[in-house]
PDB file of C-alpha atoms and ligand atoms in Angstrom:
ATOM      1  CA  MET D  68       0.000   0.000   0.000  1.00  0.00           C
ATOM      2  CA  ILE D  69       0.971   3.619  -0.434  1.00  0.00           C
ATOM      3  CA  ARG D  70       1.941   5.446   2.778  1.00  0.00           C
ATOM      4  CA  LEU D  71      -0.147   8.429   3.860  1.00  0.00           C
ATOM      5  CA  GLY D  72       1.728  11.342   5.394  1.00  0.00           C
ATOM      6  CA  VAL D  73      -0.724  13.740   7.026  1.00  0.00           C
ATOM      7  CA  ASN D  74       0.294  17.381   6.852  1.00  0.00           C
ATOM      8  CA  ILE D  75      -0.933  19.140  10.015  1.00  0.00           C
ATOM      9  CA  ASP D  76       0.248  22.705   9.234  1.00  0.00           C
ATOM     10  CA  HIS D  77      -3.353  23.984   9.159  1.00  0.00           C
ATOM     11  CA  VAL D  78      -3.883  22.966  12.774  1.00  0.00           C
ATOM     12  CA  ALA D  79      -1.024  25.293  13.693  1.00  0.00           C
ATOM     13  CA  THR D  80      -2.545  27.967  11.437  1.00  0.00           C
ATOM     14  CA  VAL D  81      -5.700  27.998  13.576  1.00  0.00           C
ATOM     15  CA  ARG D  82      -3.615  28.207  16.754  1.00  0.00           C
ATOM     16  CA  GLN D  83      -1.519  31.071  15.380  1.00  0.00           C
ATOM     17  CA  ALA D  84      -4.674  33.000  14.448  1.00  0.00           C
ATOM     18  CA  ARG D  85      -4.911  33.747  18.200  1.00  0.00           C
ATOM     19  CA  ARG D  86      -1.287  33.130  19.169  1.00  0.00           C
ATOM     20  CA  ALA D  87      -2.850  30.693  21.634  1.00  0.00           C
ATOM     21  CA  LYS D  88      -1.965  27.206  22.899  1.00  0.00           C
ATOM     22  CA  GLU D  89      -4.738  25.382  21.075  1.00  0.00           C
ATOM     23  CA  PRO D  90      -5.317  23.560  18.863  1.00  0.00           C
ATOM     24  CA  ASP D  91      -1.990  21.817  19.362  1.00  0.00           C
ATOM     25  CA  PRO D  92      -0.519  20.135  16.270  1.00  0.00           C
ATOM     26  CA  VAL D  93       1.096  17.599  18.585  1.00  0.00           C
ATOM     27  CA  ALA D  94      -2.390  16.424  19.633  1.00  0.00           C
ATOM     28  CA  ALA D  95      -3.442  16.412  15.961  1.00  0.00           C
ATOM     29  CA  ALA D  96      -0.483  14.150  15.176  1.00  0.00           C
ATOM     30  CA  VAL D  97      -1.562  11.651  17.843  1.00  0.00           C
ATOM     31  CA  LEU D  98      -5.129  11.553  16.482  1.00  0.00           C
ATOM     32  CA  ALA D  99      -3.952  11.307  12.856  1.00  0.00           C
ATOM     33  CA  THR D 100      -1.794   8.364  13.872  1.00  0.00           C
ATOM     34  CA  LEU D 101      -4.764   6.693  15.598  1.00  0.00           C
ATOM     35  CA  GLY D 102      -6.675   7.164  12.329  1.00  0.00           C
ATOM     36  CA  GLY D 103      -3.969   5.262  10.451  1.00  0.00           C
ATOM     37  CA  ALA D 104      -1.543   7.926   9.225  1.00  0.00           C
ATOM     38  CA  ASP D 105       1.764   6.372   8.227  1.00  0.00           C
ATOM     39  CA  GLY D 106       3.613   9.589   8.883  1.00  0.00           C
ATOM     40  CA  ILE D 107       3.272  13.191  10.017  1.00  0.00           C
ATOM     41  CA  THR D 108       4.391  16.050   7.791  1.00  0.00           C
ATOM     42  CA  VAL D 109       5.009  19.652   8.848  1.00  0.00           C
ATOM     43  CA  HIS D 110       6.503  22.640   7.071  1.00  0.00           C
ATOM     44  CA  LEU D 111       8.711  24.864   9.199  1.00  0.00           C
ATOM     45  CA  ARG D 112       8.568  28.086   7.216  1.00  0.00           C
ATOM     46  CA  GLU D 113      11.108  30.847   7.567  1.00  0.00           C
ATOM     47  CA  ASP D 114       8.260  33.244   8.536  1.00  0.00           C
ATOM     48  CA  ARG D 115       6.917  30.744  11.141  1.00  0.00           C
ATOM     49  CA  ARG D 116       3.366  31.515  10.051  1.00  0.00           C
ATOM     50  CA  HIS D 117       2.043  28.164  11.325  1.00  0.00           C
ATOM     51  CA  ILE D 118       4.429  25.496  12.617  1.00  0.00           C
ATOM     52  CA  GLN D 119       6.821  26.747  15.332  1.00  0.00           C
ATOM     53  CA  ASP D 120      10.222  25.395  16.330  1.00  0.00           C
ATOM     54  CA  ARG D 121       8.680  24.001  19.524  1.00  0.00           C
ATOM     55  CA  ASP D 122       6.249  21.885  17.473  1.00  0.00           C
ATOM     56  CA  VAL D 123       9.006  20.286  15.450  1.00  0.00           C
ATOM     57  CA  PHE D 124      11.056  19.348  18.519  1.00  0.00           C
ATOM     58  CA  LEU D 125       7.977  17.987  20.348  1.00  0.00           C
ATOM     59  CA  LEU D 126       6.844  16.043  17.281  1.00  0.00           C
ATOM     60  CA  ARG D 127      10.280  14.468  17.054  1.00  0.00           C
ATOM     61  CA  GLU D 128       9.770  13.208  20.608  1.00  0.00           C
ATOM     62  CA  THR D 129       6.179  12.034  20.157  1.00  0.00           C
ATOM     63  CA  VAL D 130       5.602  10.863  16.571  1.00  0.00           C
ATOM     64  CA  THR D 131       5.707   7.076  16.596  1.00  0.00           C
ATOM     65  CA  THR D 132       5.629   6.655  12.810  1.00  0.00           C
ATOM     66  CA  ARG D 133       7.681   8.874  10.484  1.00  0.00           C
ATOM     67  CA  LEU D 134       8.307  12.578  10.773  1.00  0.00           C
ATOM     68  CA  ASN D 135       8.713  14.405   7.480  1.00  0.00           C
ATOM     69  CA  LEU D 136       9.948  17.989   7.716  1.00  0.00           C
ATOM     70  CA  GLU D 137       9.189  20.180   4.711  1.00  0.00           C
ATOM     71  CA  MET D 138      11.697  22.982   4.508  1.00  0.00           C
ATOM     72  CA  ALA D 139      13.438  25.464   2.262  1.00  0.00           C
ATOM     73  CA  ALA D 140      17.215  25.168   2.110  1.00  0.00           C
ATOM     74  CA  TYR D 141      17.763  28.242   4.318  1.00  0.00           C
ATOM     75  CA  GLU D 142      20.704  28.087   6.698  1.00  0.00           C
ATOM     76  CA  GLU D 143      18.600  28.795   9.796  1.00  0.00           C
ATOM     77  CA  ILE D 144      16.100  26.056   8.976  1.00  0.00           C
ATOM     78  CA  LEU D 145      18.846  23.609   7.973  1.00  0.00           C
ATOM     79  CA  THR D 146      20.500  24.105  11.366  1.00  0.00           C
ATOM     80  CA  ILE D 147      17.212  23.210  13.089  1.00  0.00           C
ATOM     81  CA  ALA D 148      16.666  20.209  10.808  1.00  0.00           C
ATOM     82  CA  LEU D 149      20.139  18.914  11.601  1.00  0.00           C
ATOM     83  CA  LYS D 150      19.294  19.098  15.325  1.00  0.00           C
ATOM     84  CA  VAL D 151      15.819  17.568  15.010  1.00  0.00           C
ATOM     85  CA  LYS D 152      16.893  14.826  12.590  1.00  0.00           C
ATOM     86  CA  PRO D 153      13.455  14.043  11.136  1.00  0.00           C
ATOM     87  CA  ASP D 154      13.091  10.701   9.389  1.00  0.00           C
ATOM     88  CA  GLU D 155      12.806  12.650   6.165  1.00  0.00           C
ATOM     89  CA  ALA D 156      13.338  16.199   4.982  1.00  0.00           C
ATOM     90  CA  THR D 157      11.457  17.385   1.909  1.00  0.00           C
ATOM     91  CA  LEU D 158      13.135  20.375   0.296  1.00  0.00           C
ATOM     92  CA  VAL D 159      10.623  22.871  -1.074  1.00  0.00           C
ATOM     93  CA  PRO D 160      10.852  26.333  -2.616  1.00  0.00           C
ATOM     94  CA  GLU D 161       9.527  29.119  -0.391  1.00  0.00           C
ATOM     95  CA  LYS D 162       8.422  32.640  -1.216  1.00  0.00           C
ATOM     96  CA  ARG D 163       7.356  35.075   1.463  1.00  0.00           C
ATOM     97  CA  GLN D 164       4.082  36.228  -0.120  1.00  0.00           C
ATOM     98  CA  GLU D 165       2.739  32.849  -1.206  1.00  0.00           C
ATOM     99  CA  LEU D 166      -0.347  31.300   0.441  1.00  0.00           C
ATOM    100  CA  THR D 167       1.218  27.866   0.167  1.00  0.00           C
ATOM    101  CA  THR D 168       4.125  26.270  -1.694  1.00  0.00           C
ATOM    102  CA  GLU D 169       3.806  27.263  -5.351  1.00  0.00           C
ATOM    103  CA  GLY D 170       5.307  24.900  -7.914  1.00  0.00           C
ATOM    104  CA  GLY D 171       8.274  22.611  -7.496  1.00  0.00           C
ATOM    105  CA  LEU D 172      11.859  23.266  -6.511  1.00  0.00           C
ATOM    106  CA  ASP D 173      14.113  24.195  -9.432  1.00  0.00           C
ATOM    107  CA  VAL D 174      16.841  21.620  -8.804  1.00  0.00           C
ATOM    108  CA  VAL D 175      18.389  22.202 -12.262  1.00  0.00           C
ATOM    109  CA  GLY D 176      18.859  25.903 -11.546  1.00  0.00           C
ATOM    110  CA  ASN D 177      20.062  25.499  -7.945  1.00  0.00           C
ATOM    111  CA  VAL D 178      22.452  22.568  -8.091  1.00  0.00           C
ATOM    112  CA  ALA D 179      24.963  24.057  -5.620  1.00  0.00           C
ATOM    113  CA  SER D 180      22.561  25.045  -2.802  1.00  0.00           C
ATOM    114  CA  VAL D 181      20.311  21.992  -3.158  1.00  0.00           C
ATOM    115  CA  GLY D 182      23.334  19.671  -3.424  1.00  0.00           C
ATOM    116  CA  ASP D 183      24.860  21.173  -0.267  1.00  0.00           C
ATOM    117  CA  ALA D 184      21.601  20.769   1.705  1.00  0.00           C
ATOM    118  CA  ILE D 185      21.223  17.157   0.536  1.00  0.00           C
ATOM    119  CA  GLU D 186      24.782  16.315   1.541  1.00  0.00           C
ATOM    120  CA  ARG D 187      24.453  17.818   5.021  1.00  0.00           C
ATOM    121  CA  LEU D 188      21.056  16.251   5.732  1.00  0.00           C
ATOM    122  CA  LYS D 189      22.119  12.837   4.470  1.00  0.00           C
ATOM    123  CA  GLY D 190      25.284  13.151   6.535  1.00  0.00           C
ATOM    124  CA  ALA D 191      23.047  13.462   9.611  1.00  0.00           C
ATOM    125  CA  GLY D 192      21.147  10.318   8.636  1.00  0.00           C
ATOM    126  CA  VAL D 193      18.094  12.148   7.283  1.00  0.00           C
ATOM    127  CA  HIS D 194      16.441  10.844   4.113  1.00  0.00           C
ATOM    128  CA  VAL D 195      16.040  13.623   1.576  1.00  0.00           C
ATOM    129  CA  SER D 196      13.124  14.117  -0.781  1.00  0.00           C
ATOM    130  CA  LEU D 197      12.910  16.937  -3.337  1.00  0.00           C
ATOM    131  CA  PHE D 198       9.536  18.530  -4.104  1.00  0.00           C
ATOM    132  CA  ILE D 199       9.677  18.980  -7.880  1.00  0.00           C
ATOM    133  CA  ASP D 200       7.513  19.316 -10.955  1.00  0.00           C
ATOM    134  CA  PRO D 201       7.004  16.074 -12.911  1.00  0.00           C
ATOM    135  CA  ASP D 202       9.701  17.147 -15.353  1.00  0.00           C
ATOM    136  CA  PRO D 203      12.365  14.781 -16.751  1.00  0.00           C
ATOM    137  CA  PHE D 204      15.197  17.306 -16.293  1.00  0.00           C
ATOM    138  CA  GLN D 205      14.319  17.893 -12.629  1.00  0.00           C
ATOM    139  CA  VAL D 206      14.141  14.132 -12.053  1.00  0.00           C
ATOM    140  CA  GLU D 207      17.531  13.621 -13.673  1.00  0.00           C
ATOM    141  CA  ALA D 208      19.094  16.433 -11.614  1.00  0.00           C
ATOM    142  CA  SER D 209      17.577  15.017  -8.406  1.00  0.00           C
ATOM    143  CA  ARG D 210      19.178  11.673  -9.143  1.00  0.00           C
ATOM    144  CA  LYS D 211      22.552  13.272  -9.886  1.00  0.00           C
ATOM    145  CA  LEU D 212      22.465  15.067  -6.512  1.00  0.00           C
ATOM    146  CA  LYS D 213      21.777  11.726  -4.793  1.00  0.00           C
ATOM    147  CA  ALA D 214      18.367  12.567  -3.363  1.00  0.00           C
ATOM    148  CA  ASP D 215      16.628   9.532  -1.857  1.00  0.00           C
ATOM    149  CA  ALA D 216      13.200  10.497  -3.149  1.00  0.00           C
ATOM    150  CA  VAL D 217      11.270  12.989  -5.214  1.00  0.00           C
ATOM    151  CA  GLU D 218       7.834  14.363  -4.343  1.00  0.00           C
ATOM    152  CA  PHE D 219       5.989  15.321  -7.499  1.00  0.00           C
ATOM    153  CA  GLN D 220       3.828  18.363  -7.021  1.00  0.00           C
ATOM    154  CA  THR D 221       0.239  17.518  -7.869  1.00  0.00           C
ATOM    155  CA  ALA D 222      -0.965  21.130  -7.775  1.00  0.00           C
ATOM    156  CA  SER D 223      -1.121  21.406 -11.582  1.00  0.00           C
ATOM    157  CA  TYR D 224      -3.086  18.146 -11.675  1.00  0.00           C
ATOM    158  CA  SER D 225      -5.485  19.123  -8.891  1.00  0.00           C
ATOM    159  CA  GLU D 226      -6.084  22.565 -10.377  1.00  0.00           C
ATOM    160  CA  ALA D 227      -6.659  21.269 -13.932  1.00  0.00           C
ATOM    161  CA  LYS D 228     -10.054  22.445 -15.190  1.00  0.00           C
ATOM    162  CA  THR D 229     -10.933  20.262 -18.151  1.00  0.00           C
ATOM    163  CA  GLU D 230     -10.872  16.479 -18.600  1.00  0.00           C
ATOM    164  CA  ALA D 231      -8.188  16.819 -21.264  1.00  0.00           C
ATOM    165  CA  GLU D 232      -6.052  18.909 -18.931  1.00  0.00           C
ATOM    166  CA  VAL D 233      -6.477  16.398 -16.101  1.00  0.00           C
ATOM    167  CA  ALA D 234      -5.487  13.565 -18.450  1.00  0.00           C
ATOM    168  CA  ARG D 235      -2.426  15.513 -19.607  1.00  0.00           C
ATOM    169  CA  GLU D 236      -1.292  16.224 -16.041  1.00  0.00           C
ATOM    170  CA  LEU D 237      -1.844  12.607 -15.013  1.00  0.00           C
ATOM    171  CA  GLU D 238       0.254  11.460 -17.944  1.00  0.00           C
ATOM    172  CA  LYS D 239       3.102  13.760 -16.879  1.00  0.00           C
ATOM    173  CA  LEU D 240       2.916  12.296 -13.357  1.00  0.00           C
ATOM    174  CA  ARG D 241       2.839   8.737 -14.713  1.00  0.00           C
ATOM    175  CA  SER D 242       5.803   9.188 -16.993  1.00  0.00           C
ATOM    176  CA  ALA D 243       7.912  11.090 -14.429  1.00  0.00           C
ATOM    177  CA  THR D 244       7.162   8.328 -11.886  1.00  0.00           C
ATOM    178  CA  ALA D 245       8.338   5.628 -14.301  1.00  0.00           C
ATOM    179  CA  GLN D 246      11.529   7.605 -14.968  1.00  0.00           C
ATOM    180  CA  ALA D 247      12.213   8.181 -11.248  1.00  0.00           C
ATOM    181  CA  VAL D 248      11.564   4.540 -10.335  1.00  0.00           C
ATOM    182  CA  ALA D 249      13.996   3.440 -13.072  1.00  0.00           C
ATOM    183  CA  LEU D 250      16.594   5.731 -11.479  1.00  0.00           C
ATOM    184  CA  ASN D 251      15.970   4.147  -8.047  1.00  0.00           C
ATOM    185  CA  LEU D 252      14.318   7.229  -6.596  1.00  0.00           C
ATOM    186  CA  HIS D 253      11.371   6.753  -4.227  1.00  0.00           C
ATOM    187  CA  VAL D 254       8.310   8.551  -5.562  1.00  0.00           C
ATOM    188  CA  HIS D 255       6.049  10.637  -3.338  1.00  0.00           C
ATOM    189  CA  MET D 256       3.292  13.024  -4.413  1.00  0.00           C
ATOM    190  CA  GLY D 257       1.366  15.823  -2.831  1.00  0.00           C
ATOM    191  CA  HIS D 258      -0.368  19.178  -2.959  1.00  0.00           C
ATOM    192  CA  GLY D 259      -4.055  19.767  -3.540  1.00  0.00           C
ATOM    193  CA  LEU D 260      -5.031  16.102  -3.216  1.00  0.00           C
ATOM    194  CA  ASN D 261      -8.496  15.378  -1.833  1.00  0.00           C
ATOM    195  CA  TYR D 262     -10.804  12.394  -1.304  1.00  0.00           C
ATOM    196  CA  TRP D 263     -11.762  12.390  -5.009  1.00  0.00           C
ATOM    197  CA  ASN D 264      -8.772  13.444  -7.058  1.00  0.00           C
ATOM    198  CA  VAL D 265      -6.511  11.101  -5.065  1.00  0.00           C
ATOM    199  CA  GLN D 266      -8.151   8.091  -6.715  1.00  0.00           C
ATOM    200  CA  PRO D 267      -6.343   8.091 -10.105  1.00  0.00           C
ATOM    201  CA  ILE D 268      -3.113   9.000  -8.256  1.00  0.00           C
ATOM    202  CA  VAL D 269      -3.073   5.807  -6.167  1.00  0.00           C
ATOM    203  CA  ARG D 270      -3.449   3.821  -9.382  1.00  0.00           C
ATOM    204  CA  ILE D 271      -0.124   5.116 -10.752  1.00  0.00           C
ATOM    205  CA  PRO D 272       2.409   2.292 -10.419  1.00  0.00           C
ATOM    206  CA  GLY D 273       5.495   3.114  -8.363  1.00  0.00           C
ATOM    207  CA  VAL D 274       4.140   5.787  -5.993  1.00  0.00           C
ATOM    208  CA  VAL D 275       5.073   4.954  -2.383  1.00  0.00           C
ATOM    209  CA  GLU D 276       3.865   7.972  -0.386  1.00  0.00           C
ATOM    210  CA  LEU D 277       1.281  10.764  -0.520  1.00  0.00           C
ATOM    211  CA  ASN D 278       1.427  13.890   1.635  1.00  0.00           C
ATOM    212  CA  ILE D 279      -1.986  15.399   2.175  1.00  0.00           C
ATOM    213  CA  GLY D 280      -2.976  18.294   4.423  1.00  0.00           C
ATOM    214  CA  HIS D 281      -5.701  20.745   3.417  1.00  0.00           C
ATOM    215  CA  SER D 282      -8.453  18.277   2.511  1.00  0.00           C
ATOM    216  CA  ILE D 283      -7.897  16.117   5.596  1.00  0.00           C
ATOM    217  CA  VAL D 284      -7.724  18.993   8.095  1.00  0.00           C
ATOM    218  CA  SER D 285     -10.791  20.610   6.458  1.00  0.00           C
ATOM    219  CA  ARG D 286     -12.773  17.422   6.904  1.00  0.00           C
ATOM    220  CA  ALA D 287     -11.394  16.963  10.407  1.00  0.00           C
ATOM    221  CA  VAL D 288     -13.019  20.248  11.457  1.00  0.00           C
ATOM    222  CA  PHE D 289     -16.397  18.552  10.958  1.00  0.00           C
ATOM    223  CA  VAL D 290     -15.823  14.842  11.587  1.00  0.00           C
ATOM    224  CA  GLY D 291     -12.680  14.794  13.735  1.00  0.00           C
ATOM    225  CA  MET D 292      -9.078  14.100  12.785  1.00  0.00           C
ATOM    226  CA  GLU D 293      -9.092  10.380  13.419  1.00  0.00           C
ATOM    227  CA  ARG D 294     -12.095   9.767  11.172  1.00  0.00           C
ATOM    228  CA  ALA D 295     -10.890  12.158   8.451  1.00  0.00           C
ATOM    229  CA  VAL D 296      -7.597  10.266   8.223  1.00  0.00           C
ATOM    230  CA  ARG D 297      -9.270   6.860   8.359  1.00  0.00           C
ATOM    231  CA  GLU D 298     -11.561   7.837   5.492  1.00  0.00           C
ATOM    232  CA  MET D 299      -8.628   8.991   3.347  1.00  0.00           C
ATOM    233  CA  LYS D 300      -6.814   5.721   4.019  1.00  0.00           C
ATOM    234  CA  GLN D 301      -9.986   3.853   3.030  1.00  0.00           C
ATOM    235  CA  VAL D 302     -10.251   5.709  -0.291  1.00  0.00           C
ATOM    236  CA  MET D 303      -6.572   5.013  -0.992  1.00  0.00           C
ATOM    237  CA  GLN D 304      -7.002   1.324  -0.170  1.00  0.00           C
ATOM    238  CA  GLU D 305     -10.130   0.957  -2.295  1.00  0.00           C
ATOM    239  CA  HIS D 306      -8.421   2.402  -5.354  1.00  0.00           C
ATOM    240  CA  TYR D 307      -5.035   0.766  -4.914  1.00  0.00           C
ATOM    241  CA  PRO D 308      -4.721  -1.847  -7.658  1.00  0.00           C
ATOM    242  CA  ASN D 309      -3.469  -4.621  -5.331  1.00  0.00           C
ATOM    243  CA  PRO D 310      -5.375  -4.167  -2.076  1.00  0.00           C
ATOM    244  CA  ARG D 311      -3.973  -7.335  -0.542  1.00  0.00           C
ATOM    245  CA  LYS D 312      -0.317  -6.446  -1.077  1.00  0.00           C
TER     246      LYS D 312
HETATM  247  N1  PXP T  77       3.630  18.391  -0.086  1.00  0.00           N
HETATM  248  C1  PXP T  77       4.281  19.572  -0.023  1.00  0.00           C
HETATM  249  C2  PXP T  77       5.712  19.615  -0.411  1.00  0.00           C
HETATM  250  C3  PXP T  77       3.630  20.726   0.450  1.00  0.00           C
HETATM  251  O1  PXP T  77       4.302  21.895   0.516  1.00  0.00           O
HETATM  252  C4  PXP T  77       2.279  20.631   0.859  1.00  0.00           C
HETATM  253  C5  PXP T  77       1.587  21.843   1.407  1.00  0.00           C
HETATM  254  O2  PXP T  77       2.187  22.229   2.601  1.00  0.00           O
HETATM  255  C6  PXP T  77       1.646  19.385   0.775  1.00  0.00           C
HETATM  256  C7  PXP T  77       2.339  18.283   0.281  1.00  0.00           C
HETATM  257  C8  PXP T  77       0.216  19.197   1.180  1.00  0.00           C
HETATM  258  O3  PXP T  77      -0.605  19.939   0.347  1.00  0.00           O
HETATM  259  P1  PXP T  77      -2.150  20.117   0.679  1.00  0.00           P
HETATM  260  O4  PXP T  77      -2.228  20.857   1.974  1.00  0.00           O
HETATM  261  O5  PXP T  77      -2.688  20.876  -0.477  1.00  0.00           O
HETATM  262  O6  PXP T  77      -2.724  18.725   0.802  1.00  0.00           O
END
């Protein structure tokens, strides 16, 4: 089965709206795990708009599955990551004005800085994944820099308006996955996935992990975190081509 990493940034967003103590993303991580999450994902942004340093350190102590830290390759954040030693670090691009991560990391255009971050994180025993567009040149560059995994951004797919556009985006994801698997890269996907558009994604051969936040936390507001995660796992299982594997 494909692993589900639950991104709990939005829980911290609600807390930060009041600079209060609740809701605590650490509690959300426990409930997501009870619901069947295979991992917990958080993005420590340079502007600290949601997840705080304290969350990352506490999650390291309390997450019993896998902790995936999304981060830009900024020195300050790298220093924290090297202390926290998450199971995985996913390198993402970060712009100050964006609402959320926009587009993939340009590995081709940033070989030196991305390569340096990969080397230091891997040296600390952290698996490194690169959040990239499903583009053959970015996949090739990721392999050359010895990343362990790539996370294909599914924003273009999830925002596609017409059937033809959806089919085109799915084909890009399928072909980039085949290329990455042939190069021994683990393939993850994420961004904009929900209970419906995730279905064709789990049918793509070779994908080992999905990172999903917005749709799960939105549903959790109404039905609770544990149930929202369990329902996403159910949808993934139902559409996975080999449910017994
Ligand atoms: N993967 C990456 C690299 C992300 O930056 C995000 C958003 O923080 C996600 C996955 C999850 O996206 P969404 O919240 O749209 O499910």
